[in-house]
Amino acid sequence: MHRVILSARCKHTLLRHAALALLLCCGAISSAWTAPLVLALSTSPLSLPVYVAQSQGYFEAEGVQLKVVDVIGGVRTLQQLRSGEADLATSSESVVMFNSFGARDFSLLASFVTSAEDVRLIVGPGLDPAQPRRLEGKRIGTIVASASHYYLDTWLLVHGIDPKKITVVSLAPEAMEAALASGAVDAVSVWEPFGFKILGAVPGAKALPNPGAYTLSFNLLVNSRQLGQRDEELTRILKAVDRAERFIKERPVEAQTILRDRLHIDQAFVDWIWPRYRFQLSLNQSLLSTLESEARWARSEGHIKADRIPNFLALFHTGPLRAARADAVGIVK
């Protein structure tokens, strides 16, 4: 066997190259771990805690990098989450429910806003709000498989109308104003700020009275691939949201200014919506019950073909919220 004797200069060169390779490797690992999390955020007044956290620098103060991408509606935000375009997303519990049938590739971190009046049913000038049964046989625009869809069916059932006696027209929220104005639909079920804008833009449009039978929850979701390995960052994000919600309660005038500037809305809308939102981090039993109830509705009405409803308890990832604010967790796992 031959021994290879290296000169001191050669040994030094090899060691230098090895050290460089190690640094490059460590740098690649570090950059992968420190890459900002991406949040697909619904363009909605419900997103105000995130808007406040951004404007006040709360995410940076908690030591977390977060890239926020504005998206219209929870259906689209969840699509981005499941496709891998985003790591986090905001969405109503109705969208969560519809997407929980089949493959489970996301988890629910927290609910941070609730409202019984975020969604409205608005009729065009040809319908009398005092006669709800005249909606039978009409074309009603809705965002299918969303809170808009669930609210519409709930409203109809409360008023003794079989949902099968109307024609559902699937529309994007930004298309509803033109559809109602042109007469392509007779009514629309839509969330804010679109509802308020439609009432101001379509002559003769009126909002039908809210029966108070549905309370929407607005939730923060995470792609399953981030569970465990980035829980510390998820905890920091929730701490920033909690700080933002305290800001909203303690400094409402400044919070309203942030909302106006972010969504380019006027103070009249802010004044109307402000008392109708409850900003509070939680994961509680009522959310679990709502998901189960909506899933039974989706199956019974034929919106979902499935033998049974999902195990929604398995959807909740409680660790980050327990670490951020233990008293906000009312789910027993």
Tab-separated table of C-alpha atoms in Angstrom, residues 8 71 89-90 113 115 145 174 219 259 266 292 314:
chain	number	residue	atom	x	y	z
A	8	ALA	CA	1.831	21.639	4.260
A	71	VAL	CA	-56.001	37.627	-1.533
A	89	ALA	CA	-53.911	31.388	5.431
A	90	THR	CA	-56.972	33.087	6.874
A	113	VAL	CA	-62.435	37.244	14.984
A	115	SER	CA	-69.115	38.202	13.647
A	145	ALA	CA	-68.430	26.310	-0.541
A	174	GLU	CA	-65.811	41.038	-6.948
A	219	ASN	CA	-59.365	31.582	11.483
A	259	LEU	CA	-58.398	49.723	8.517
A	266	ASP	CA	-64.735	55.372	4.150
A	292	GLU	CA	-69.588	19.511	12.878
A	314	ALA	CA	-57.783	16.223	14.735
